[in-house]
Amino acid sequence: MATTENPESPNGKGDSGSADPNATYPLKVLYCGACSLPTEYCEYMPEPAKCRQWLEKNLPDVYASMTVGSAGNTPKQESATGQAPPAAEEEEKKKQKRGGRGQIKQKKKTVQQKVTIAKIPRAKKKYVTRVCGLATFDIDLKEAQRFFAQKFSCGASVTAEDEIIIQGDFTDDIIDVIQEKWPEVDDNSIDDLGEVKK
């Protein structure tokens, strides 16, 4: 139990305006061992149960005055049996926990699992191959882009949120390569759109 004394009397040079005429000086302040604040503030701490346990063990008279005077005031406090009253439980559930807004779960969109392959003309007789829809099968696009670039020995890049562009015309080979690398993509879910303008 820690106590402090205030050496300045109300008649001295200290805070003469805030002195209590009924108080006996020097003042003795009791501090809680759990939260290290004066015992009057224990009920306002985030975990008042720890303070109550410490006060019950070390300062039973202060504990009795704290629980009798504030048993119905705060919804966080537990009753003498250790169970929170039903109204307090409901209010505790309604209260928001620390950390601001909770994580909002986004609804998954039910997207049709379809891979589309198209040949896009670039300049004169040059083409690029566009592969869309691999992300609907939970395939990592960066990994797929690296695989295509290595497999066809050409440049490949992820251009949109679910689109890979491969430099060159690989529409004939790419269907077999996709099915070989990712067996979850079956033949019915791959569409070859042929030559398409951008």
Short mmCIF file of C-alpha atoms in Angstrom, two decimals:
data_model
loop_
_atom_site.label_atom_id
_atom_site.label_comp_id
_atom_site.label_asym_id
_atom_site.label_seq_id
_atom_site.Cartn_x
_atom_site.Cartn_y
_atom_site.Cartn_z
CA MET A 1 0.00 0.00 0.00
CA ALA A 2 1.51 3.28 -1.09
CA THR A 3 0.60 6.60 0.47
CA THR A 4 1.74 10.12 -0.21
CA GLU A 5 1.63 13.17 1.93
CA ASN A 6 0.92 16.74 0.91
CA PRO A 7 3.24 18.93 3.03
CA GLU A 8 1.45 22.14 2.18
CA SER A 9 -1.39 23.07 4.50
CA PRO A 10 -4.41 25.07 3.41
CA ASN A 11 -3.02 28.07 5.23
CA GLY A 12 0.39 27.81 3.54
CA LYS A 13 1.62 29.14 0.23
CA GLY A 14 0.18 26.28 -1.85
CA ASP A 15 -3.24 26.03 -3.49
CA SER A 16 -5.20 28.01 -0.95
CA GLY A 17 -8.28 28.23 -3.22
CA SER A 18 -8.73 24.46 -3.63
CA ALA A 19 -8.09 23.40 -0.01
CA ASP A 20 -10.86 21.49 1.74
CA PRO A 21 -11.57 22.99 5.19
CA ASN A 22 -12.84 19.61 6.49
CA ALA A 23 -9.74 17.64 5.40
CA THR A 24 -6.92 16.78 7.77
CA TYR A 25 -3.49 17.48 6.51
CA PRO A 26 -1.17 15.90 5.44
CA LEU A 27 -3.44 14.03 3.01
CA LYS A 28 -3.07 10.27 2.64
CA VAL A 29 -3.83 8.91 -0.82
CA LEU A 30 -4.26 5.18 -1.37
CA TYR A 31 -2.99 3.78 -4.64
CA CYS A 32 -4.12 0.59 -6.34
CA GLY A 33 -1.43 -2.02 -6.95
CA ALA A 34 -3.07 -3.25 -10.18
CA CYS A 35 -3.55 0.01 -12.09
CA SER A 36 -1.25 2.32 -10.05
CA LEU A 37 -3.91 5.04 -9.80
CA PRO A 38 -5.70 6.32 -6.72
CA THR A 39 -8.39 3.85 -5.65
CA GLU A 40 -11.19 6.28 -6.56
CA TYR A 41 -10.31 5.84 -10.24
CA CYS A 42 -10.17 2.01 -10.33
CA GLU A 43 -13.79 1.68 -11.43
CA TYR A 44 -13.07 3.74 -14.58
CA MET A 45 -10.16 1.60 -15.78
CA PRO A 46 -10.53 -0.71 -18.79
CA GLU A 47 -10.28 -3.79 -16.54
CA PRO A 48 -11.86 -2.92 -13.17
CA ALA A 49 -12.07 -6.60 -12.22
CA LYS A 50 -8.28 -6.75 -11.70
CA CYS A 51 -8.41 -3.67 -9.49
CA ARG A 52 -11.30 -5.15 -7.49
CA GLN A 53 -9.36 -8.37 -6.91
CA TRP A 54 -6.33 -6.44 -5.71
CA LEU A 55 -8.43 -4.17 -3.47
CA GLU A 56 -10.34 -7.12 -1.99
CA LYS A 57 -7.08 -8.82 -1.11
CA ASN A 58 -5.09 -5.80 0.17
CA LEU A 59 -7.63 -3.10 1.18
CA PRO A 60 -10.93 -4.79 2.08
CA ASP A 61 -12.48 -1.64 3.60
CA VAL A 62 -11.86 0.39 0.42
CA TYR A 63 -13.13 -2.55 -1.65
CA ALA A 64 -16.38 -2.69 0.35
CA SER A 65 -17.02 1.03 -0.10
CA MET A 66 -16.23 0.82 -3.82
CA THR A 67 -18.58 -2.10 -4.57
CA VAL A 68 -21.44 -0.91 -2.37
CA GLY A 69 -21.43 2.64 -3.73
CA SER A 70 -21.07 1.76 -7.40
CA ALA A 71 -22.66 -1.69 -7.87
CA GLY A 72 -25.46 -0.43 -10.11
CA ASN A 73 -23.76 2.59 -11.65
CA THR A 74 -21.57 1.03 -14.30
CA PRO A 75 -22.63 -1.77 -16.61
CA LYS A 76 -19.09 -3.17 -16.75
CA GLN A 77 -18.93 -4.08 -13.08
CA GLU A 78 -19.82 -7.56 -12.00
CA SER A 79 -22.19 -8.41 -9.20
CA ALA A 80 -21.05 -10.13 -6.00
CA THR A 81 -21.54 -13.58 -7.55
CA GLY A 82 -19.04 -12.84 -10.33
CA GLN A 83 -21.71 -12.89 -13.06
CA ALA A 84 -22.69 -9.78 -14.96
CA PRO A 85 -26.41 -8.94 -14.91
CA PRO A 86 -28.27 -9.72 -18.17
CA ALA A 87 -28.82 -6.05 -19.05
CA ALA A 88 -25.13 -5.38 -18.57
CA GLU A 89 -24.22 -8.28 -20.87
CA GLU A 90 -26.41 -6.93 -23.66
CA GLU A 91 -24.97 -3.45 -23.34
CA GLU A 92 -21.44 -4.88 -23.32
CA LYS A 93 -22.19 -6.69 -26.60
CA LYS A 94 -23.55 -3.51 -28.17
CA LYS A 95 -20.46 -1.50 -27.19
CA GLN A 96 -17.78 -1.27 -29.78
CA LYS A 97 -14.39 -2.71 -28.95
CA ARG A 98 -11.20 -0.70 -29.32
CA GLY A 99 -9.72 -0.24 -32.76
CA GLY A 100 -12.32 1.79 -34.62
CA ARG A 101 -14.58 0.19 -37.16
CA GLY A 102 -14.44 -3.55 -37.35
CA GLN A 103 -13.30 -5.24 -40.47
CA ILE A 104 -16.14 -5.22 -42.93
CA LYS A 105 -16.54 -8.53 -44.65
CA GLN A 106 -17.15 -8.05 -48.31
CA LYS A 107 -19.63 -10.31 -49.97
CA LYS A 108 -18.01 -12.55 -52.50
CA LYS A 109 -19.37 -12.00 -55.94
CA THR A 110 -20.39 -15.16 -57.68
CA VAL A 111 -18.41 -14.77 -60.87
CA GLN A 112 -18.68 -17.37 -63.56
CA GLN A 113 -15.44 -19.34 -63.81
CA LYS A 114 -14.47 -18.81 -67.41
CA VAL A 115 -11.10 -18.23 -69.06
CA THR A 116 -11.19 -16.28 -72.31
CA ILE A 117 -8.36 -16.18 -74.82
CA ALA A 118 -8.21 -13.59 -77.59
CA LYS A 119 -5.74 -12.60 -80.29
CA ILE A 120 -5.38 -8.83 -80.62
CA PRO A 121 -3.65 -7.25 -83.65
CA ARG A 122 -0.81 -4.88 -82.76
CA ALA A 123 1.03 -3.61 -85.82
CA LYS A 124 0.93 -4.98 -89.39
CA LYS A 125 1.26 -8.75 -88.88
CA LYS A 126 2.09 -8.74 -85.17
CA TYR A 127 -0.28 -9.92 -82.44
CA VAL A 128 -0.60 -10.15 -78.69
CA THR A 129 -2.55 -12.83 -76.83
CA ARG A 130 -4.92 -11.77 -74.06
CA VAL A 131 -5.82 -14.24 -71.30
CA CYS A 132 -8.68 -13.23 -68.98
CA GLY A 133 -10.39 -15.09 -66.14
CA LEU A 134 -7.55 -16.96 -64.45
CA ALA A 135 -8.26 -15.14 -61.17
CA THR A 136 -11.72 -16.71 -60.98
CA PHE A 137 -9.93 -20.04 -60.44
CA ASP A 138 -7.80 -18.49 -57.64
CA ILE A 139 -4.66 -18.57 -59.77
CA ASP A 140 -1.98 -16.02 -58.88
CA LEU A 141 -1.70 -13.73 -61.91
CA LYS A 142 1.92 -12.75 -61.23
CA GLU A 143 2.91 -16.40 -61.10
CA ALA A 144 0.93 -17.14 -64.30
CA GLN A 145 2.53 -14.15 -66.06
CA ARG A 146 6.03 -15.42 -65.18
CA PHE A 147 5.10 -18.92 -66.29
CA PHE A 148 3.81 -17.73 -69.70
CA ALA A 149 6.86 -15.50 -70.25
CA GLN A 150 9.19 -18.42 -69.52
CA LYS A 151 7.17 -21.03 -71.43
CA PHE A 152 6.83 -19.00 -74.64
CA SER A 153 10.14 -17.08 -74.31
CA CYS A 154 8.46 -13.73 -74.74
CA GLY A 155 7.25 -10.73 -72.77
CA ALA A 156 4.13 -11.05 -70.64
CA SER A 157 2.46 -8.63 -68.25
CA VAL A 158 -0.53 -8.32 -65.96
CA THR A 159 -2.43 -5.33 -67.35
CA ALA A 160 -5.80 -5.35 -65.58
CA GLU A 161 -7.20 -6.89 -62.45
CA ASP A 162 -7.81 -10.20 -64.27
CA GLU A 163 -5.96 -9.91 -67.58
CA ILE A 164 -2.57 -11.09 -68.84
CA ILE A 165 -1.11 -9.89 -72.14
CA ILE A 166 1.44 -12.15 -73.87
CA GLN A 167 3.50 -10.76 -76.74
CA GLY A 168 2.93 -12.98 -79.77
CA ASP A 169 0.20 -15.21 -81.17
CA PHE A 170 -0.03 -18.25 -78.87
CA THR A 171 -3.78 -18.94 -79.06
CA ASP A 172 -3.25 -22.48 -80.39
CA ASP A 173 -0.77 -23.56 -77.70
CA ILE A 174 -2.05 -21.68 -74.68
CA ILE A 175 -5.16 -23.83 -74.07
CA ASP A 176 -3.05 -26.98 -73.68
CA VAL A 177 -0.51 -25.15 -71.54
CA ILE A 178 -3.19 -23.79 -69.17
CA GLN A 179 -4.79 -27.23 -68.73
CA GLU A 180 -1.40 -28.84 -68.16
CA LYS A 181 -0.26 -26.29 -65.58
CA TRP A 182 -3.62 -25.78 -63.81
CA PRO A 183 -5.74 -28.96 -64.00
CA GLU A 184 -8.70 -27.29 -62.22
CA VAL A 185 -9.32 -25.32 -65.45
CA ASP A 186 -11.19 -27.80 -67.64
CA ASP A 187 -11.74 -27.66 -71.38
CA ASN A 188 -15.36 -26.46 -71.07
CA SER A 189 -14.38 -23.35 -69.11
CA ILE A 190 -11.93 -22.04 -71.76
CA ASP A 191 -13.26 -19.88 -74.59
CA ASP A 192 -11.21 -18.94 -77.62
CA LEU A 193 -12.61 -15.66 -78.95
CA GLY A 194 -10.29 -15.60 -81.98
CA GLU A 195 -9.10 -12.26 -83.34
CA VAL A 196 -10.56 -9.31 -81.42
CA LYS A 197 -9.91 -5.61 -81.74
CA LYS A 198 -8.80 -3.85 -78.58
#
